[in-house]
PDB file of C-alpha atoms in Angstrom:
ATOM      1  CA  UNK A   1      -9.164 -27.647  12.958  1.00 21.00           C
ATOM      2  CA  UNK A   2     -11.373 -29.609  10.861  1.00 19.00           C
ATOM      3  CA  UNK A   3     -12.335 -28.026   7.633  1.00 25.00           C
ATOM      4  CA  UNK A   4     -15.128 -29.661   5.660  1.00 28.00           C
ATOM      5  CA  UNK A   5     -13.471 -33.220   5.914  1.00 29.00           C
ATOM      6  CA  UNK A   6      -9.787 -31.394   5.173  1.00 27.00           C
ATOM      7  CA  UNK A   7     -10.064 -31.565   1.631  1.00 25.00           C
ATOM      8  CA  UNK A   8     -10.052 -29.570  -1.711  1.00 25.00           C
ATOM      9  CA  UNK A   9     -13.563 -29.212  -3.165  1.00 24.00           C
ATOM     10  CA  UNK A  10     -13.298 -30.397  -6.607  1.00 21.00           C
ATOM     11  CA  UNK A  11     -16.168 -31.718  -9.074  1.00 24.00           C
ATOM     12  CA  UNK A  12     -19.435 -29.910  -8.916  1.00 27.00           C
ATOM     13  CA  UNK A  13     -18.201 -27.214  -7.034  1.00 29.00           C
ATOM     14  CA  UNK A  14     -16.391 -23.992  -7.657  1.00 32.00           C
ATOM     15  CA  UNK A  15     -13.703 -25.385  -9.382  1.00 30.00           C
ATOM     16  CA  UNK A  16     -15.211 -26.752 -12.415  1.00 31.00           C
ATOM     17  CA  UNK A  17     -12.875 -30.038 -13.538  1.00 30.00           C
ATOM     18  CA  UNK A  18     -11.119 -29.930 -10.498  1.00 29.00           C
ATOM     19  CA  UNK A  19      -7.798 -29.257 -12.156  1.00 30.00           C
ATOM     20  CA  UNK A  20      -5.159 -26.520 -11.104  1.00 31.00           C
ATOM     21  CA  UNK A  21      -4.675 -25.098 -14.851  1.00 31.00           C
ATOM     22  CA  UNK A  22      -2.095 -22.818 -14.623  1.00 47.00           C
ATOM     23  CA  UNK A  23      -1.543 -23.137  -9.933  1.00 68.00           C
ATOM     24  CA  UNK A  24      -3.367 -23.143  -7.346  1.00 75.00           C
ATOM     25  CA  UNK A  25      -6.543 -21.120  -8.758  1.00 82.00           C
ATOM     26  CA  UNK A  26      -6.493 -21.757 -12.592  1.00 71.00           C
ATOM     27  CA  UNK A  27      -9.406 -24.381 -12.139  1.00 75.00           C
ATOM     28  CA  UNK A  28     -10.917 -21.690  -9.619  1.00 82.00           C
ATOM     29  CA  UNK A  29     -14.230 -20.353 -11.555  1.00 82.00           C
ATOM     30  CA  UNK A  30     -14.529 -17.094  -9.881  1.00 86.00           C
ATOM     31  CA  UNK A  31     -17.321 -15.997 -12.311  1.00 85.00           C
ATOM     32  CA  UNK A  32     -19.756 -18.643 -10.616  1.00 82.00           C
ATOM     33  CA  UNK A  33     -18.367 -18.354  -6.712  1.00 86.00           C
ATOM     34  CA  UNK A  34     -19.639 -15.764  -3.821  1.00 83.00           C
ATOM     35  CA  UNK A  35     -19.935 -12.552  -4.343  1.00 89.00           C
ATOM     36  CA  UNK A  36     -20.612 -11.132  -0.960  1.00 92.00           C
ATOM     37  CA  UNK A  37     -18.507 -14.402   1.435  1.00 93.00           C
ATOM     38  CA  UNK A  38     -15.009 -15.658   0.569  1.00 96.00           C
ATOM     39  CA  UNK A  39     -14.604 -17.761  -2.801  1.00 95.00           C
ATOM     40  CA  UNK A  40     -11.911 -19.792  -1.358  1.00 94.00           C
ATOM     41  CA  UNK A  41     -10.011 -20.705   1.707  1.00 94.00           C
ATOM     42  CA  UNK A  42      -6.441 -22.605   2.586  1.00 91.00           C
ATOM     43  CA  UNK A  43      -3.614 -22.231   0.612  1.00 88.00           C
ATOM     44  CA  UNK A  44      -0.402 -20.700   1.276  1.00 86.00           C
ATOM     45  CA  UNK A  45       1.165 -16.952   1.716  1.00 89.00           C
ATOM     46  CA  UNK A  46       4.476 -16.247  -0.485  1.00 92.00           C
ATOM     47  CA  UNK A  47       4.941 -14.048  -3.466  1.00 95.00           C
ATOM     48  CA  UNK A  48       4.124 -16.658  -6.571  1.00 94.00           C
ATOM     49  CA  UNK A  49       0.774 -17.622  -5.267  1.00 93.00           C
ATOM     50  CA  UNK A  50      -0.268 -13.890  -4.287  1.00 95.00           C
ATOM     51  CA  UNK A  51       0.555 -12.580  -7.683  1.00 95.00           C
ATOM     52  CA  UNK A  52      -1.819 -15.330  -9.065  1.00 93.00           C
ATOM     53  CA  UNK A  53      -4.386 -14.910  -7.023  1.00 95.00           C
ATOM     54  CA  UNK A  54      -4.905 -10.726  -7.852  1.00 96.00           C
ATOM     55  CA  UNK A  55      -4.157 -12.189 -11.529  1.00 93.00           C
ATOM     56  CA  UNK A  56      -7.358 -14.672 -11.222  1.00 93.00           C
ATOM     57  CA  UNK A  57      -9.483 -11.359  -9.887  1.00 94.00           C
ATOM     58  CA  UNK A  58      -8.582 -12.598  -5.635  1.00 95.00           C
ATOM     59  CA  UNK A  59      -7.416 -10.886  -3.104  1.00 96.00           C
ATOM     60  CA  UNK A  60      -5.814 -12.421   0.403  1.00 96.00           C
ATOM     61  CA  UNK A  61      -7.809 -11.911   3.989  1.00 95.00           C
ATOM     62  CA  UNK A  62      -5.745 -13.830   6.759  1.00 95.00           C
ATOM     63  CA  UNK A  63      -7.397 -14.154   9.918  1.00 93.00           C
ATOM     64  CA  UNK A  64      -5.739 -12.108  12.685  1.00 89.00           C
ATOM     65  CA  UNK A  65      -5.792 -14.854  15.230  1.00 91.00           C
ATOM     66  CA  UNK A  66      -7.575 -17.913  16.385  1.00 92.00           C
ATOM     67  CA  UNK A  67     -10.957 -16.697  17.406  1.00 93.00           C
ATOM     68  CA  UNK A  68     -11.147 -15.078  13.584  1.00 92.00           C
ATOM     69  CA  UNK A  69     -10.184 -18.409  12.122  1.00 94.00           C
ATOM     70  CA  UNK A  70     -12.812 -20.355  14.520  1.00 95.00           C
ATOM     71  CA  UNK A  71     -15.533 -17.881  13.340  1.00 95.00           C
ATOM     72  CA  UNK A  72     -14.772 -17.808   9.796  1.00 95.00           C
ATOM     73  CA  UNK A  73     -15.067 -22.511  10.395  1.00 94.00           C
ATOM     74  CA  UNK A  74     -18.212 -22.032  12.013  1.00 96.00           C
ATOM     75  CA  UNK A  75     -19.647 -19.607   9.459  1.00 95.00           C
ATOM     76  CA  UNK A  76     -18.936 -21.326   6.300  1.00 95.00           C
ATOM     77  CA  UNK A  77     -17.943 -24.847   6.772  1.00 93.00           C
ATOM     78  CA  UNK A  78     -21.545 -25.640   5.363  1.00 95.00           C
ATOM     79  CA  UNK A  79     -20.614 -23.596   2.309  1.00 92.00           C
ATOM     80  CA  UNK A  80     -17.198 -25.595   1.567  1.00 92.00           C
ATOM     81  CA  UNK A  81     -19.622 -28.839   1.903  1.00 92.00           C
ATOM     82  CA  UNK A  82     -21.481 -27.883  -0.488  1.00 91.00           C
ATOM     83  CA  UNK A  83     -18.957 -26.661  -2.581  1.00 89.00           C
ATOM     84  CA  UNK A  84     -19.748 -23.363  -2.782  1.00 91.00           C
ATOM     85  CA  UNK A  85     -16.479 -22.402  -1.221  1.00 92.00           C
ATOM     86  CA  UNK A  86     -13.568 -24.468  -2.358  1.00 90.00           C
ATOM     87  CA  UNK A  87     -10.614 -25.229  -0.311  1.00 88.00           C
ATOM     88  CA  UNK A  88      -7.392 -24.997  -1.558  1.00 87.00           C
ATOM     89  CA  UNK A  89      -4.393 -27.088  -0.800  1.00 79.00           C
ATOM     90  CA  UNK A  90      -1.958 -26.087   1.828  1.00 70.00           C
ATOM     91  CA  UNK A  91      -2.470 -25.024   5.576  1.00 62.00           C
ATOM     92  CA  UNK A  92      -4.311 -28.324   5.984  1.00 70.00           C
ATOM     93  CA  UNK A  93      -3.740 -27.421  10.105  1.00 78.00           C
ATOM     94  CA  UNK A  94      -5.923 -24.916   9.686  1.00 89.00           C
ATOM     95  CA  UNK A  95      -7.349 -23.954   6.434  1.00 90.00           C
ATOM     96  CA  UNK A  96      -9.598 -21.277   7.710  1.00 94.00           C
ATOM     97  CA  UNK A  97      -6.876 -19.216   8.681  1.00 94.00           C
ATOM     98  CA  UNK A  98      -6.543 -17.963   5.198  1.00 95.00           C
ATOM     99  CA  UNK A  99      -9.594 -16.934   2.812  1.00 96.00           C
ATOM    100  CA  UNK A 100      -9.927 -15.788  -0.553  1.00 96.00           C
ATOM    101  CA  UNK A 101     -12.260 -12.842  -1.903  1.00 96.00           C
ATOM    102  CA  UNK A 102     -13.483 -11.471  -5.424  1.00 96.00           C
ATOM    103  CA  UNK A 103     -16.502  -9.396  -4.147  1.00 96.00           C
ATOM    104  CA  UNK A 104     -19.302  -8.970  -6.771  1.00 95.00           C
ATOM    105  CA  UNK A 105     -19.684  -5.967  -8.221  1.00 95.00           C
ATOM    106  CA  UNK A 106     -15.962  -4.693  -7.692  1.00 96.00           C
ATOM    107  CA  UNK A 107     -15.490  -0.957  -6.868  1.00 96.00           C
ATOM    108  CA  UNK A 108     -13.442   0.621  -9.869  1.00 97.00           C
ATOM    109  CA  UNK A 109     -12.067   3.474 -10.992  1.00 94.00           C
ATOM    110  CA  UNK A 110     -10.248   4.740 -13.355  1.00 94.00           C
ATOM    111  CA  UNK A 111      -6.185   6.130 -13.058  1.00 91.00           C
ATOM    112  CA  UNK A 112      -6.905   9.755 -14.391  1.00 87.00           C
ATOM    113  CA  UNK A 113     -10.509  10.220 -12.157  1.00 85.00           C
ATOM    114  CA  UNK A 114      -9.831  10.097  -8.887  1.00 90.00           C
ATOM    115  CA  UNK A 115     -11.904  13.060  -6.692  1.00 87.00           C
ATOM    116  CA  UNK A 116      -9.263  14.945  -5.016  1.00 86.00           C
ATOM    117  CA  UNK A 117     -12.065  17.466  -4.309  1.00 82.00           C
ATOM    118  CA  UNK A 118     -12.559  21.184  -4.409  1.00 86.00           C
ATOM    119  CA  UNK A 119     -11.104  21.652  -1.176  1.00 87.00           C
ATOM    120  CA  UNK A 120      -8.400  19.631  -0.829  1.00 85.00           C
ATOM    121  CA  UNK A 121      -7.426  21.376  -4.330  1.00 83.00           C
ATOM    122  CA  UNK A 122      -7.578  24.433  -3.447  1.00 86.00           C
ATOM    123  CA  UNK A 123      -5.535  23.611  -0.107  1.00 83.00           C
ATOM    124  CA  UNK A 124      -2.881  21.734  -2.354  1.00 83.00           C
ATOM    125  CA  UNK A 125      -2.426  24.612  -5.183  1.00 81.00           C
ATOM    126  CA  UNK A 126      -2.194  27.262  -2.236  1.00 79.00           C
ATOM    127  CA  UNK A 127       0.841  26.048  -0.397  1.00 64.00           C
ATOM    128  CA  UNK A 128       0.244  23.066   1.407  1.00 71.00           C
ATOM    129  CA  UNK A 129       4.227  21.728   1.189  1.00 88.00           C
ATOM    130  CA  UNK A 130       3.607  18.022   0.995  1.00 94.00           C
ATOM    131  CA  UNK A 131       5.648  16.154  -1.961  1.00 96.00           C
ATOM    132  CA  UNK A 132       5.511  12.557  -2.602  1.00 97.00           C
ATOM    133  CA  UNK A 133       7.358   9.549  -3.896  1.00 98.00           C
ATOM    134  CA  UNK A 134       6.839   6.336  -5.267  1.00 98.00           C
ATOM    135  CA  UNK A 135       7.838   2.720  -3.945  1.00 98.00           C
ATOM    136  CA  UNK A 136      10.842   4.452  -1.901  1.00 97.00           C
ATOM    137  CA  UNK A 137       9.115   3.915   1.707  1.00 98.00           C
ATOM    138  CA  UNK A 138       6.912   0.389   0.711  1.00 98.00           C
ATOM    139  CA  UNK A 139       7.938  -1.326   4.054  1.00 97.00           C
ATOM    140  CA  UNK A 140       6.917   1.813   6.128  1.00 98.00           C
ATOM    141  CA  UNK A 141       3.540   2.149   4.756  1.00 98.00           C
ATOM    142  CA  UNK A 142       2.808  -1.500   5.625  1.00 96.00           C
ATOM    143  CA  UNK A 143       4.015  -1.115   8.814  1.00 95.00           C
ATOM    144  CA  UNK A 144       1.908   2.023   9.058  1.00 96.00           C
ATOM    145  CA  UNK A 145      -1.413   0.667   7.344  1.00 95.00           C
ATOM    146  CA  UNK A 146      -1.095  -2.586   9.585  1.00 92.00           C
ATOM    147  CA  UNK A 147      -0.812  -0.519  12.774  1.00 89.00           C
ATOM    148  CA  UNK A 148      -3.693   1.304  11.853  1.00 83.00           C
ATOM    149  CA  UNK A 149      -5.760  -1.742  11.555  1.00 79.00           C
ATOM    150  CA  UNK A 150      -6.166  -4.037  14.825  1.00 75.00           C
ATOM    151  CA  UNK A 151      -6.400  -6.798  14.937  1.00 75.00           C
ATOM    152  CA  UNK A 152      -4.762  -6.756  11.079  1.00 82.00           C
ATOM    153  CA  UNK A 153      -5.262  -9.033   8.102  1.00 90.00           C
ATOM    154  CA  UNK A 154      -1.721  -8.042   7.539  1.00 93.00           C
ATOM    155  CA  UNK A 155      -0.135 -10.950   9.093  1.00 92.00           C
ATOM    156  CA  UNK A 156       3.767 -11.340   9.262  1.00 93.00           C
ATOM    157  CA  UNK A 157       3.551 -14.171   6.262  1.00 94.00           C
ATOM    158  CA  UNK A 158       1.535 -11.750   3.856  1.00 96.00           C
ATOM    159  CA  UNK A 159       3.358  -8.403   4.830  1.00 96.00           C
ATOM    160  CA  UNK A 160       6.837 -10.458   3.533  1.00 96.00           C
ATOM    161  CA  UNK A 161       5.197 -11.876   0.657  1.00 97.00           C
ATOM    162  CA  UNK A 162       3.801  -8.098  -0.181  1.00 97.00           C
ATOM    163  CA  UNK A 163       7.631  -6.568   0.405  1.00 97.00           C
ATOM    164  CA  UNK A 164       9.271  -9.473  -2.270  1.00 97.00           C
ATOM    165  CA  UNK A 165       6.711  -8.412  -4.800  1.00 97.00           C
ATOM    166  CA  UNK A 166       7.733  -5.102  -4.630  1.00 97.00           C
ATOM    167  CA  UNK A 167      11.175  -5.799  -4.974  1.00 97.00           C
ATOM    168  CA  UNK A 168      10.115  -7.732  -8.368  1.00 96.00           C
ATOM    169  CA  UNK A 169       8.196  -4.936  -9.517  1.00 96.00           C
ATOM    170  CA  UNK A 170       4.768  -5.867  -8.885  1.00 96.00           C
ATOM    171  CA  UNK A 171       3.628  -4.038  -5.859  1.00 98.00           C
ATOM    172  CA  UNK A 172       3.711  -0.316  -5.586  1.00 98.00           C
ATOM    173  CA  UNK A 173       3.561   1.872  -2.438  1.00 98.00           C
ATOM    174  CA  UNK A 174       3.122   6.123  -3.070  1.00 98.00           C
ATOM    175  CA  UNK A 175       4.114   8.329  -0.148  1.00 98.00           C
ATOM    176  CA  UNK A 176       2.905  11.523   1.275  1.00 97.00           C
ATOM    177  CA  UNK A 177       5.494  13.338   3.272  1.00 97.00           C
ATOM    178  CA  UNK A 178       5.665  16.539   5.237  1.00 95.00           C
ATOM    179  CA  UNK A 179       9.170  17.555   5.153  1.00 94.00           C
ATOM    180  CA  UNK A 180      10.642  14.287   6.314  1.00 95.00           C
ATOM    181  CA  UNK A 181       8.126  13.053   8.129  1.00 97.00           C
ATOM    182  CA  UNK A 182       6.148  10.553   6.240  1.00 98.00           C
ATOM    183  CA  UNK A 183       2.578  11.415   6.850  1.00 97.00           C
ATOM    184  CA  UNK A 184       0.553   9.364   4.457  1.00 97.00           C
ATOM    185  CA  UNK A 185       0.303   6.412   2.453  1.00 97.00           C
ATOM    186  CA  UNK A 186      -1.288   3.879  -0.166  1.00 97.00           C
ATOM    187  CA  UNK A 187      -0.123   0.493  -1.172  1.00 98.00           C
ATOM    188  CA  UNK A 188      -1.044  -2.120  -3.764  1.00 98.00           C
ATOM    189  CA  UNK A 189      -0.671  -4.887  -6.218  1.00 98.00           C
ATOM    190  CA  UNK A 190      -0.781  -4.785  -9.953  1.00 97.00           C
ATOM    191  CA  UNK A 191      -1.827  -7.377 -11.587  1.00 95.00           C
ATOM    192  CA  UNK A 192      -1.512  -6.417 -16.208  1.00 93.00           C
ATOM    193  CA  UNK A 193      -3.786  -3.088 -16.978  1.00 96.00           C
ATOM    194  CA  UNK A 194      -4.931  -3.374 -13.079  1.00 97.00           C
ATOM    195  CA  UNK A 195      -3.603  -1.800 -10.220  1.00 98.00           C
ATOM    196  CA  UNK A 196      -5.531  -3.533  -6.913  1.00 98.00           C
ATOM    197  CA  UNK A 197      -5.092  -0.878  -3.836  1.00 97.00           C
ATOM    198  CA  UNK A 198      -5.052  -2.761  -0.634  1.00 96.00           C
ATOM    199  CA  UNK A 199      -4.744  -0.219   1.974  1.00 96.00           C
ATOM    200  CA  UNK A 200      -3.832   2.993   2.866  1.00 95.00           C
ATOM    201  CA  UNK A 201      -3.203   5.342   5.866  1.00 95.00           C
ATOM    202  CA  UNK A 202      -2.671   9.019   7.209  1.00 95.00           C
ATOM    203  CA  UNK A 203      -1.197  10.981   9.893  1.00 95.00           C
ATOM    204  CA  UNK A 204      -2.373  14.191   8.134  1.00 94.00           C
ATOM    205  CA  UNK A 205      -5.986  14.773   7.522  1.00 90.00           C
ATOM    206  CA  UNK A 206      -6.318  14.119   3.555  1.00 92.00           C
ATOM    207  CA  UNK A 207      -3.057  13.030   3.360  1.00 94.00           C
ATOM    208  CA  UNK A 208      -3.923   9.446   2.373  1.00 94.00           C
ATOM    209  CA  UNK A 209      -6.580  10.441  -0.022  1.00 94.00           C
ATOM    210  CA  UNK A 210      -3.330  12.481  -1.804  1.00 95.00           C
ATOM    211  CA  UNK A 211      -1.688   9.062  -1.716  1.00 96.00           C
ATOM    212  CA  UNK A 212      -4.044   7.333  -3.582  1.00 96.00           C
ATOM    213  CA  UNK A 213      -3.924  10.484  -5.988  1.00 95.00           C
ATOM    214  CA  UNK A 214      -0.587  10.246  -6.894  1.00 96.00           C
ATOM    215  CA  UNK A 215      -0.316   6.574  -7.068  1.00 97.00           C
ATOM    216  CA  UNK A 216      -2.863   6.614  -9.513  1.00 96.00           C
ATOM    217  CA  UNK A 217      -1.445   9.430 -11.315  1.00 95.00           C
ATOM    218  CA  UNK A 218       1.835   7.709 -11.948  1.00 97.00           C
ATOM    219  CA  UNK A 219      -0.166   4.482 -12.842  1.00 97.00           C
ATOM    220  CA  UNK A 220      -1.458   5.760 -15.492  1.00 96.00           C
ATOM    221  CA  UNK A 221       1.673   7.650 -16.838  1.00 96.00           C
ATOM    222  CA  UNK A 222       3.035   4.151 -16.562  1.00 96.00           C
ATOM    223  CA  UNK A 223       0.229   3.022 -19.002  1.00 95.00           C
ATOM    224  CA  UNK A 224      -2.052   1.405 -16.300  1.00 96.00           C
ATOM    225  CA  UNK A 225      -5.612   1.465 -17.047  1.00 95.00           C
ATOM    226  CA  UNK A 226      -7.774   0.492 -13.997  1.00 96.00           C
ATOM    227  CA  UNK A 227      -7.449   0.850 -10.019  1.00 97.00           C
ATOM    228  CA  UNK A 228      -9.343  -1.699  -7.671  1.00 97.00           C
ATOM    229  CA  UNK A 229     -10.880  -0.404  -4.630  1.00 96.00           C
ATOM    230  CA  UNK A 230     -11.503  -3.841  -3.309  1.00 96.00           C
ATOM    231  CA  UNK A 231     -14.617  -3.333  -1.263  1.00 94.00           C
ATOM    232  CA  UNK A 232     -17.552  -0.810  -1.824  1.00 94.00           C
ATOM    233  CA  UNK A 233     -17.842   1.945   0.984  1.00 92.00           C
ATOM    234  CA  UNK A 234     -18.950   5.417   1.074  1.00 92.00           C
ATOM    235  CA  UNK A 235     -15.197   6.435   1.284  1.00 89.00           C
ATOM    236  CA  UNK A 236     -14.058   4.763  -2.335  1.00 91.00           C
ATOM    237  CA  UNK A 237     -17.122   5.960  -3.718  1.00 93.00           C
ATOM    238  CA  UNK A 238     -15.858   9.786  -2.492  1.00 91.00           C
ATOM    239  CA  UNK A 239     -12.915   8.980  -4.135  1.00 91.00           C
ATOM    240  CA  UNK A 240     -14.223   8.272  -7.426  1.00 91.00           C
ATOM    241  CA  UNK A 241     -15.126   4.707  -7.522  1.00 94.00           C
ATOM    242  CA  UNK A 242     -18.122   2.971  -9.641  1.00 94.00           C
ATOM    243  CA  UNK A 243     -19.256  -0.745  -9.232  1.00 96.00           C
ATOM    244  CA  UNK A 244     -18.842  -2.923 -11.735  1.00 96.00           C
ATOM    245  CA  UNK A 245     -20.037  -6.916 -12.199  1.00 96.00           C
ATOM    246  CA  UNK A 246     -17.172  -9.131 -11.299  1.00 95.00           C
ATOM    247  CA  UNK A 247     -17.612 -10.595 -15.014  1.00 95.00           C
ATOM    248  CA  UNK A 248     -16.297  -7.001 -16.223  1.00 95.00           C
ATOM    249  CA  UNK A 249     -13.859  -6.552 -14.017  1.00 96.00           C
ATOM    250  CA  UNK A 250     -12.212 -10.039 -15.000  1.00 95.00           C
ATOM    251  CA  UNK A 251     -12.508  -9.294 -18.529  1.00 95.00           C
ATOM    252  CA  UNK A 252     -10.763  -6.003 -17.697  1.00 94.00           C
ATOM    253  CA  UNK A 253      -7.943  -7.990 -15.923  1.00 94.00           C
ATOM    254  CA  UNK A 254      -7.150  -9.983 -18.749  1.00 92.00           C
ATOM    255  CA  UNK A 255      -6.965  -7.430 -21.272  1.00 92.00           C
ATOM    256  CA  UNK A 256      -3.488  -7.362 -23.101  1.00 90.00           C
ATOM    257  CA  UNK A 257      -1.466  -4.432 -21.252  1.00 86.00           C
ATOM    258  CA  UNK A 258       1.638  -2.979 -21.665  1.00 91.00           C
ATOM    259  CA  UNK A 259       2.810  -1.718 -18.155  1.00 93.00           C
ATOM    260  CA  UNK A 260       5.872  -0.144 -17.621  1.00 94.00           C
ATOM    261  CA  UNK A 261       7.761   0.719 -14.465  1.00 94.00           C
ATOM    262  CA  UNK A 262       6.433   3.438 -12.010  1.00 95.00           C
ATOM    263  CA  UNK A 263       8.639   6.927 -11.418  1.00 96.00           C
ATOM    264  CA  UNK A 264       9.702   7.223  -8.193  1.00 97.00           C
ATOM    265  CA  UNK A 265      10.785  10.559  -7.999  1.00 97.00           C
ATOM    266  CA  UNK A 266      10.167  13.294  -5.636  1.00 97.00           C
ATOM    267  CA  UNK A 267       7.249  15.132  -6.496  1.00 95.00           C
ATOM    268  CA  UNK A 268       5.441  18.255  -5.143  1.00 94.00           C
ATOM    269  CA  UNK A 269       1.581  17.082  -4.483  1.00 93.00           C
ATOM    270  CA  UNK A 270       0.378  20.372  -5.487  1.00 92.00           C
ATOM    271  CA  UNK A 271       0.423  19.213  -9.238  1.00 90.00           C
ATOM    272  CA  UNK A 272      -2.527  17.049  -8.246  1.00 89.00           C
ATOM    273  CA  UNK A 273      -4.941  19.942  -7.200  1.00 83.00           C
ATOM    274  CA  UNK A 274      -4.710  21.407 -10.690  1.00 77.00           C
TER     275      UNK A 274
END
């Protein structure tokens, strides 16, 4: 498909000088772009340029097929002329198949205040026997979140750059089980003081809000300082989450951090309704 001529808007556009900086978005002014459309789209899935992208205050939303790719041309190819969207080498075949966000204001909240609630609380202190675990199941709670969601923006390329992060340490998965049955889940990417949650699911009713809990919690034991709910909805804001301007978030992303690795261990979830 055609996509605004096929190539990379540079100059007066979103990208400022039109150089790369330091890859594929370090010329990307995301202070300046969309807040409420895509900043950018084309480019290629795999674990380097993902890492950069939630770095640069981005996030990855694939198109699940064709006719999603098709809409998203016909919906902003006047935008990328203009150069209010840029496009981004790679994927020239089809460069709306893959589109960048940074929504404006960000949904935030901090490590040590998300809302379990009174309820679930109360149900987790008086013997609910869940326990959960950190980055021990990561492949099963993408499977799970992506089967949740159809059609899914998790897409085969971004699912296996997602799985090689975690193996390097930089994406984090926390799991709710039920004996051995694993009943609910939370995944993300961290990107310095910032841990950006992508998705979550649940078999048992609360049992991904407990997720998102205990992620959180060990977060901030490992000295994280900030989680990012990615899009504003009644249901983040139940959990806890404030909106912030993008231009605070950023400068929150690029604060100096010193992260260390997340426990994994076993852990009952009743410690989080106290």
């Amino acid at each position: 498909m055609s996509g605004g001529g096929g190539d990379a808007v540079f100059g007066d556009g979103v990208f400022g000088d039109g150089s790369f900086g330091d890859g594929v978005f370090g010329g990307l002014d995301v202070r300046g772009a969309p807040g409420d459309g895509p900043v950018a789209f084309g480019g290629r899935l795999g674990p380097d340029v993902l890492l950069a992208a939630y770095r640069h205050g981005l996030f990855p939303m694939p198109a699940a097929d064709d006719y999603a790719s098709a809409f998203n041309e016909v919906r902003f190819e006047e935008a990328v002329a203009a150069g209010e969207v840029a496009l981004l080498p790679g994927a020239e075949d089809d460069p709306y198949a893959l589109a960048w966000w940074s929504p404006d204001p960000r949904p935030v909240l901090a490590p040590d205040a998300v809302h379990v609630g009174s309820r679930l609380a109360r149900r987790l202190r008086n013997g609910r026997r869940w326990w959960t675990s950190a980055d021990r199941a990561f492949p099963r709670v993408l499977e799970a979140c992506a089967r949740a969601r159809q059609p899914s923006w998790l897409v085969p390329e971004l699912c296996a750059a997602l799985v090689e992060l975690q193996r390097r340490g930089a994406a984090h998965s926390a799991e709710v089980w039920e004996g051995e049955e694993l009943i609910g889940g939370v995944f993300g990417v961290a990107a310095g003081p910032v841990l950006s949650l992508d998705s979550m699911f649940h078999r048992r009713s609360d049992a991904g809000r407990v997720a998102v809990a205990d992620l959180a919690a060990r977060f901030a034991d490992a000295g994280g300082r900030l989680l990012d709910a990615q899009w504003d909805s009644p249901h983040v804001r139940a959990l806890g989450a404030t909106a912030v301007p993008r231009e605070r978030y950023l400068a929150e992303l690029a604060a100096p951090a010193e992260v260390g690795p997340l426990a994994t261990a076993m852990l009952p979830a009743a410690r989080l309704g106290r």
